[in-house]
Amino acid sequence: MTEESTAATRSTFLAVEPQLYVTAIEAACDYYGERLGFTVAFVYGDPPYYAQVYRDGVQLHLRQVDRSPFAADFRASEEDALSATIIVEDAAALAAEFEAAGASFHQPLRTEEWGTKTIIVADPDGNLIAFASSA
């Protein structure tokens, strides 16, 4: 197959919607809404076990599980194992917003050696989400 014919048959990726595992779906929805400024799009199930939250063009799916999928010592040995990275316009402004809202920071605002400004927040279940912007 030629490069031209491959390009013509390839489907275009449009978005990504990470699925995060949580142990209490309603508490997770509250955290993402109250602390991180997301809006709950839907909560599904009776009792609820699945939800979607969104902010601007970003959607996250929350899936309730009986226990954390992370081994008890996982975070100690892999302390920056991210569940998702979200590219934002201004990480510094977002850090101030999250701080005012009482978000739980895993890593405060810093400039990485490659120039990206990042913060990392932790949700109540230990999911780490990086927010990054150009320096």
N, C-alpha and C. Protein backbone atom coordinates (compact mmCIF):
# COMPACT_ATOMS: atom_id res chain seq x y z
N MET A 1 0.84 -1.18 0.00
CA MET A 1 0.00 0.00 0.00
C MET A 1 0.89 1.24 0.00
N THR A 2 0.57 2.21 -0.82
CA THR A 2 1.37 3.43 -0.88
C THR A 2 0.96 4.35 0.26
N GLU A 3 1.83 5.30 0.54
CA GLU A 3 1.54 6.27 1.61
C GLU A 3 0.27 7.06 1.28
N GLU A 4 0.09 7.39 0.01
CA GLU A 4 -1.09 8.15 -0.42
C GLU A 4 -2.37 7.34 -0.21
N SER A 5 -2.37 6.06 -0.57
CA SER A 5 -3.58 5.25 -0.41
C SER A 5 -3.85 4.96 1.06
N THR A 6 -2.80 4.82 1.88
CA THR A 6 -2.99 4.63 3.32
C THR A 6 -3.64 5.86 3.95
N ALA A 7 -3.17 7.04 3.57
CA ALA A 7 -3.73 8.28 4.11
C ALA A 7 -5.19 8.42 3.74
N ALA A 8 -5.57 7.99 2.56
CA ALA A 8 -6.96 8.12 2.11
C ALA A 8 -7.89 7.17 2.85
N THR A 9 -7.38 6.06 3.38
CA THR A 9 -8.24 5.07 4.06
C THR A 9 -8.18 5.18 5.57
N ARG A 10 -7.34 6.02 6.10
CA ARG A 10 -7.22 6.15 7.55
C ARG A 10 -8.33 7.01 8.11
N SER A 11 -8.85 6.60 9.25
CA SER A 11 -9.86 7.40 9.95
C SER A 11 -9.15 8.45 10.80
N THR A 12 -9.76 9.58 10.97
CA THR A 12 -9.19 10.68 11.74
C THR A 12 -9.59 10.56 13.20
N PHE A 13 -8.61 10.66 14.09
CA PHE A 13 -8.90 10.69 15.53
C PHE A 13 -9.49 12.06 15.86
N LEU A 14 -10.53 12.10 16.67
CA LEU A 14 -11.20 13.35 17.01
C LEU A 14 -11.02 13.77 18.46
N ALA A 15 -10.98 12.83 19.36
CA ALA A 15 -10.86 13.18 20.78
C ALA A 15 -10.47 11.93 21.55
N VAL A 16 -10.13 12.13 22.80
CA VAL A 16 -9.86 11.02 23.71
C VAL A 16 -10.64 11.29 24.99
N GLU A 17 -11.21 10.27 25.56
CA GLU A 17 -12.01 10.41 26.78
C GLU A 17 -11.55 9.36 27.78
N PRO A 18 -10.55 9.70 28.60
CA PRO A 18 -10.02 8.73 29.56
C PRO A 18 -11.10 8.23 30.52
N GLN A 19 -10.96 6.98 30.94
CA GLN A 19 -11.84 6.40 31.94
C GLN A 19 -11.04 6.23 33.23
N LEU A 20 -11.53 6.87 34.29
CA LEU A 20 -10.86 6.81 35.58
C LEU A 20 -11.68 5.92 36.52
N TYR A 21 -10.98 5.12 37.30
CA TYR A 21 -11.65 4.21 38.23
C TYR A 21 -11.77 4.87 39.60
N VAL A 22 -12.98 4.86 40.13
CA VAL A 22 -13.28 5.48 41.42
C VAL A 22 -14.06 4.51 42.28
N THR A 23 -13.98 4.68 43.59
CA THR A 23 -14.69 3.76 44.50
C THR A 23 -16.02 4.32 44.98
N ALA A 24 -16.27 5.60 44.73
CA ALA A 24 -17.54 6.23 45.13
C ALA A 24 -17.91 7.24 44.04
N ILE A 25 -18.80 6.86 43.15
CA ILE A 25 -19.11 7.66 41.97
C ILE A 25 -19.66 9.04 42.33
N GLU A 26 -20.54 9.11 43.31
CA GLU A 26 -21.13 10.41 43.66
C GLU A 26 -20.09 11.34 44.28
N ALA A 27 -19.23 10.80 45.14
CA ALA A 27 -18.16 11.62 45.74
C ALA A 27 -17.19 12.09 44.65
N ALA A 28 -16.90 11.23 43.69
CA ALA A 28 -16.00 11.61 42.59
C ALA A 28 -16.62 12.73 41.76
N CYS A 29 -17.91 12.60 41.43
CA CYS A 29 -18.59 13.66 40.67
C CYS A 29 -18.55 14.98 41.44
N ASP A 30 -18.78 14.91 42.75
CA ASP A 30 -18.72 16.12 43.57
C ASP A 30 -17.34 16.75 43.53
N TYR A 31 -16.29 15.93 43.66
CA TYR A 31 -14.92 16.45 43.65
C TYR A 31 -14.60 17.11 42.31
N TYR A 32 -14.88 16.41 41.22
CA TYR A 32 -14.58 16.98 39.91
C TYR A 32 -15.37 18.25 39.65
N GLY A 33 -16.58 18.32 40.16
CA GLY A 33 -17.39 19.52 39.98
C GLY A 33 -16.96 20.66 40.89
N GLU A 34 -16.89 20.40 42.18
CA GLU A 34 -16.62 21.46 43.16
C GLU A 34 -15.17 21.91 43.18
N ARG A 35 -14.23 21.00 43.00
CA ARG A 35 -12.81 21.35 43.13
C ARG A 35 -12.13 21.64 41.79
N LEU A 36 -12.59 20.97 40.71
CA LEU A 36 -11.90 21.11 39.43
C LEU A 36 -12.74 21.80 38.36
N GLY A 37 -13.96 22.21 38.69
CA GLY A 37 -14.77 23.01 37.77
C GLY A 37 -15.41 22.25 36.63
N PHE A 38 -15.47 20.93 36.72
CA PHE A 38 -16.15 20.15 35.69
C PHE A 38 -17.66 20.18 35.94
N THR A 39 -18.42 19.88 34.91
CA THR A 39 -19.87 19.73 34.99
C THR A 39 -20.19 18.26 34.78
N VAL A 40 -21.14 17.75 35.55
CA VAL A 40 -21.55 16.36 35.37
C VAL A 40 -22.48 16.29 34.17
N ALA A 41 -22.10 15.51 33.16
CA ALA A 41 -22.93 15.34 31.96
C ALA A 41 -24.02 14.32 32.23
N PHE A 42 -23.66 13.22 32.88
CA PHE A 42 -24.64 12.19 33.22
C PHE A 42 -24.07 11.26 34.28
N VAL A 43 -24.98 10.65 35.01
CA VAL A 43 -24.65 9.57 35.93
C VAL A 43 -25.58 8.43 35.54
N TYR A 44 -25.01 7.23 35.39
CA TYR A 44 -25.78 6.11 34.87
C TYR A 44 -25.79 4.96 35.87
N GLY A 45 -26.93 4.26 35.93
CA GLY A 45 -27.06 3.04 36.71
C GLY A 45 -27.91 3.24 37.95
N ASP A 46 -28.43 2.13 38.44
CA ASP A 46 -29.23 2.15 39.67
C ASP A 46 -28.85 0.93 40.49
N PRO A 47 -27.94 1.08 41.43
CA PRO A 47 -27.29 2.32 41.87
C PRO A 47 -26.26 2.82 40.85
N PRO A 48 -25.94 4.11 40.93
CA PRO A 48 -25.02 4.71 39.95
C PRO A 48 -23.64 4.03 39.97
N TYR A 49 -23.09 3.80 38.78
CA TYR A 49 -21.76 3.21 38.68
C TYR A 49 -20.92 3.82 37.55
N TYR A 50 -21.49 4.71 36.76
CA TYR A 50 -20.77 5.28 35.63
C TYR A 50 -21.20 6.73 35.44
N ALA A 51 -20.24 7.58 35.12
CA ALA A 51 -20.56 9.00 34.92
C ALA A 51 -19.59 9.62 33.94
N GLN A 52 -20.01 10.74 33.39
CA GLN A 52 -19.13 11.55 32.57
C GLN A 52 -19.14 12.96 33.12
N VAL A 53 -17.94 13.54 33.22
CA VAL A 53 -17.81 14.95 33.58
C VAL A 53 -17.09 15.65 32.43
N TYR A 54 -17.38 16.94 32.26
CA TYR A 54 -16.74 17.67 31.18
C TYR A 54 -16.43 19.10 31.61
N ARG A 55 -15.47 19.64 30.94
CA ARG A 55 -15.13 21.06 31.10
C ARG A 55 -14.54 21.50 29.77
N ASP A 56 -15.14 22.53 29.21
CA ASP A 56 -14.74 23.01 27.89
C ASP A 56 -14.77 21.82 26.93
N GLY A 57 -13.69 21.53 26.23
CA GLY A 57 -13.68 20.44 25.26
C GLY A 57 -13.17 19.11 25.79
N VAL A 58 -13.09 18.98 27.11
CA VAL A 58 -12.52 17.77 27.72
C VAL A 58 -13.60 16.98 28.44
N GLN A 59 -13.62 15.67 28.18
CA GLN A 59 -14.55 14.77 28.89
C GLN A 59 -13.73 13.70 29.61
N LEU A 60 -14.16 13.39 30.82
CA LEU A 60 -13.58 12.28 31.59
C LEU A 60 -14.71 11.34 31.97
N HIS A 61 -14.46 10.06 31.88
CA HIS A 61 -15.44 9.07 32.29
C HIS A 61 -15.01 8.51 33.63
N LEU A 62 -15.97 8.36 34.52
CA LEU A 62 -15.72 7.83 35.85
C LEU A 62 -16.43 6.50 35.97
N ARG A 63 -15.70 5.47 36.36
CA ARG A 63 -16.27 4.12 36.47
C ARG A 63 -16.06 3.63 37.89
N GLN A 64 -17.17 3.35 38.57
CA GLN A 64 -17.07 2.88 39.95
C GLN A 64 -16.62 1.43 39.99
N VAL A 65 -15.68 1.16 40.89
CA VAL A 65 -15.17 -0.18 41.12
C VAL A 65 -15.23 -0.45 42.62
N ASP A 66 -15.22 -1.73 42.99
CA ASP A 66 -15.31 -2.09 44.40
C ASP A 66 -14.05 -1.74 45.18
N ARG A 67 -12.91 -1.81 44.50
CA ARG A 67 -11.64 -1.46 45.16
C ARG A 67 -10.74 -0.80 44.15
N SER A 68 -9.82 -0.03 44.63
CA SER A 68 -8.91 0.67 43.75
C SER A 68 -8.13 -0.32 42.90
N PRO A 69 -7.97 -0.04 41.62
CA PRO A 69 -7.16 -0.93 40.78
C PRO A 69 -5.66 -0.80 41.06
N PHE A 70 -5.27 0.18 41.86
CA PHE A 70 -3.86 0.38 42.18
C PHE A 70 -3.49 -0.48 43.38
N ALA A 71 -2.42 -1.23 43.28
CA ALA A 71 -1.91 -2.00 44.41
C ALA A 71 -1.54 -1.03 45.53
N ALA A 72 -1.61 -1.50 46.76
CA ALA A 72 -1.38 -0.64 47.92
C ALA A 72 -0.05 0.12 47.84
N ASP A 73 0.99 -0.49 47.30
CA ASP A 73 2.29 0.16 47.25
C ASP A 73 2.59 0.83 45.90
N PHE A 74 1.60 0.85 45.01
CA PHE A 74 1.83 1.38 43.67
C PHE A 74 2.24 2.84 43.69
N ARG A 75 1.51 3.67 44.38
CA ARG A 75 1.81 5.11 44.40
C ARG A 75 3.15 5.40 45.05
N ALA A 76 3.56 4.57 46.00
CA ALA A 76 4.86 4.78 46.63
C ALA A 76 6.01 4.54 45.65
N SER A 77 5.85 3.54 44.79
CA SER A 77 6.93 3.20 43.85
C SER A 77 6.80 3.93 42.51
N GLU A 78 5.61 4.36 42.17
CA GLU A 78 5.36 5.04 40.90
C GLU A 78 4.62 6.35 41.18
N GLU A 79 5.26 7.23 41.91
CA GLU A 79 4.55 8.38 42.47
C GLU A 79 3.97 9.35 41.45
N ASP A 80 4.43 9.33 40.23
CA ASP A 80 3.88 10.23 39.22
C ASP A 80 3.19 9.47 38.09
N ALA A 81 2.59 8.33 38.40
CA ALA A 81 1.87 7.55 37.38
C ALA A 81 0.54 8.23 37.08
N LEU A 82 0.50 8.92 35.96
CA LEU A 82 -0.67 9.73 35.61
C LEU A 82 -1.80 8.89 35.05
N SER A 83 -3.02 9.30 35.38
CA SER A 83 -4.21 8.70 34.77
C SER A 83 -4.59 9.46 33.51
N ALA A 84 -4.24 10.75 33.44
CA ALA A 84 -4.57 11.57 32.27
C ALA A 84 -3.73 12.84 32.31
N THR A 85 -3.50 13.40 31.14
CA THR A 85 -2.89 14.73 31.01
C THR A 85 -3.84 15.57 30.17
N ILE A 86 -4.13 16.76 30.67
CA ILE A 86 -5.03 17.68 29.97
C ILE A 86 -4.24 18.93 29.62
N ILE A 87 -4.23 19.27 28.35
CA ILE A 87 -3.54 20.47 27.89
C ILE A 87 -4.47 21.66 28.09
N VAL A 88 -3.96 22.69 28.74
CA VAL A 88 -4.76 23.87 29.07
C VAL A 88 -4.09 25.12 28.53
N GLU A 89 -4.84 26.20 28.50
CA GLU A 89 -4.31 27.46 28.00
C GLU A 89 -3.28 28.06 28.96
N ASP A 90 -3.55 28.00 30.28
CA ASP A 90 -2.69 28.67 31.25
C ASP A 90 -2.67 27.87 32.56
N ALA A 91 -1.63 27.06 32.73
CA ALA A 91 -1.54 26.22 33.93
C ALA A 91 -1.41 27.05 35.21
N ALA A 92 -0.76 28.21 35.14
CA ALA A 92 -0.61 29.05 36.33
C ALA A 92 -1.96 29.57 36.80
N ALA A 93 -2.77 30.05 35.89
CA ALA A 93 -4.10 30.54 36.26
C ALA A 93 -4.96 29.40 36.78
N LEU A 94 -4.84 28.23 36.18
CA LEU A 94 -5.61 27.07 36.63
C LEU A 94 -5.16 26.64 38.02
N ALA A 95 -3.88 26.69 38.29
CA ALA A 95 -3.37 26.34 39.63
C ALA A 95 -3.99 27.25 40.68
N ALA A 96 -4.07 28.54 40.39
CA ALA A 96 -4.68 29.48 41.33
C ALA A 96 -6.16 29.17 41.53
N GLU A 97 -6.85 28.85 40.44
CA GLU A 97 -8.27 28.48 40.53
C GLU A 97 -8.45 27.24 41.38
N PHE A 98 -7.65 26.21 41.12
CA PHE A 98 -7.77 24.96 41.87
C PHE A 98 -7.42 25.16 43.34
N GLU A 99 -6.40 25.96 43.61
CA GLU A 99 -6.02 26.23 45.00
C GLU A 99 -7.17 26.90 45.75
N ALA A 100 -7.80 27.88 45.13
CA ALA A 100 -8.92 28.59 45.75
C ALA A 100 -10.11 27.65 46.00
N ALA A 101 -10.26 26.63 45.15
CA ALA A 101 -11.38 25.69 45.27
C ALA A 101 -11.08 24.53 46.21
N GLY A 102 -9.83 24.45 46.70
CA GLY A 102 -9.48 23.39 47.63
C GLY A 102 -9.13 22.06 46.99
N ALA A 103 -8.64 22.10 45.75
CA ALA A 103 -8.22 20.86 45.09
C ALA A 103 -7.00 20.28 45.79
N SER A 104 -6.83 18.99 45.67
CA SER A 104 -5.71 18.29 46.29
C SER A 104 -4.56 18.21 45.29
N PHE A 105 -3.48 18.93 45.55
CA PHE A 105 -2.34 18.95 44.65
C PHE A 105 -1.39 17.80 44.97
N HIS A 106 -1.00 17.08 43.94
CA HIS A 106 0.07 16.09 44.05
C HIS A 106 1.40 16.78 43.75
N GLN A 107 1.34 17.73 42.81
CA GLN A 107 2.52 18.52 42.44
C GLN A 107 2.07 19.95 42.20
N PRO A 108 2.64 20.91 42.92
CA PRO A 108 2.27 22.30 42.66
C PRO A 108 2.82 22.75 41.30
N LEU A 109 2.45 23.94 40.91
CA LEU A 109 2.89 24.51 39.64
C LEU A 109 4.41 24.50 39.55
N ARG A 110 4.90 24.01 38.42
CA ARG A 110 6.34 24.09 38.16
C ARG A 110 6.55 24.14 36.65
N THR A 111 7.73 24.61 36.30
CA THR A 111 8.13 24.61 34.90
C THR A 111 9.07 23.44 34.70
N GLU A 112 8.70 22.55 33.79
CA GLU A 112 9.51 21.37 33.50
C GLU A 112 10.76 21.80 32.74
N GLU A 113 11.77 20.95 32.74
CA GLU A 113 13.02 21.29 32.07
C GLU A 113 12.84 21.50 30.57
N TRP A 114 11.78 20.95 29.99
CA TRP A 114 11.52 21.14 28.56
C TRP A 114 10.63 22.36 28.31
N GLY A 115 10.27 23.11 29.38
CA GLY A 115 9.57 24.39 29.23
C GLY A 115 8.09 24.38 29.51
N THR A 116 7.47 23.22 29.64
CA THR A 116 6.04 23.14 29.90
C THR A 116 5.75 23.46 31.36
N LYS A 117 4.69 24.25 31.60
CA LYS A 117 4.24 24.50 32.97
C LYS A 117 3.21 23.43 33.31
N THR A 118 3.38 22.80 34.47
CA THR A 118 2.48 21.72 34.86
C THR A 118 2.06 21.81 36.32
N ILE A 119 0.87 21.26 36.56
CA ILE A 119 0.41 20.95 37.91
C ILE A 119 -0.15 19.54 37.83
N ILE A 120 -0.17 18.85 38.95
CA ILE A 120 -0.80 17.54 39.02
C ILE A 120 -1.72 17.53 40.22
N VAL A 121 -2.98 17.17 39.99
CA VAL A 121 -3.93 17.04 41.08
C VAL A 121 -4.26 15.57 41.29
N ALA A 122 -4.67 15.26 42.50
CA ALA A 122 -5.08 13.90 42.85
C ALA A 122 -6.55 13.93 43.21
N ASP A 123 -7.31 12.97 42.67
CA ASP A 123 -8.71 12.87 43.09
C ASP A 123 -8.78 12.00 44.35
N PRO A 124 -9.94 11.87 44.97
CA PRO A 124 -10.04 11.10 46.22
C PRO A 124 -9.60 9.64 46.10
N ASP A 125 -9.57 9.09 44.88
CA ASP A 125 -9.18 7.70 44.68
C ASP A 125 -7.73 7.54 44.23
N GLY A 126 -6.99 8.64 44.20
CA GLY A 126 -5.59 8.56 43.84
C GLY A 126 -5.30 8.69 42.37
N ASN A 127 -6.31 8.94 41.53
CA ASN A 127 -6.03 9.22 40.13
C ASN A 127 -5.28 10.53 40.03
N LEU A 128 -4.17 10.52 39.34
CA LEU A 128 -3.37 11.73 39.15
C LEU A 128 -3.64 12.29 37.77
N ILE A 129 -3.98 13.57 37.74
CA ILE A 129 -4.28 14.24 36.47
C ILE A 129 -3.36 15.44 36.35
N ALA A 130 -2.58 15.44 35.28
CA ALA A 130 -1.69 16.57 34.98
C ALA A 130 -2.43 17.57 34.12
N PHE A 131 -2.16 18.83 34.37
CA PHE A 131 -2.65 19.93 33.56
C PHE A 131 -1.42 20.68 33.10
N ALA A 132 -1.28 20.86 31.79
CA ALA A 132 -0.04 21.40 31.23
C ALA A 132 -0.32 22.49 30.22
N SER A 133 0.58 23.49 30.19
CA SER A 133 0.49 24.55 29.20
C SER A 133 1.89 24.93 28.76
N SER A 134 1.98 25.60 27.62
CA SER A 134 3.26 26.10 27.15
C SER A 134 3.78 27.12 28.14
N ALA A 135 5.08 27.23 28.21
CA ALA A 135 5.70 28.19 29.15
C ALA A 135 5.44 29.62 28.71
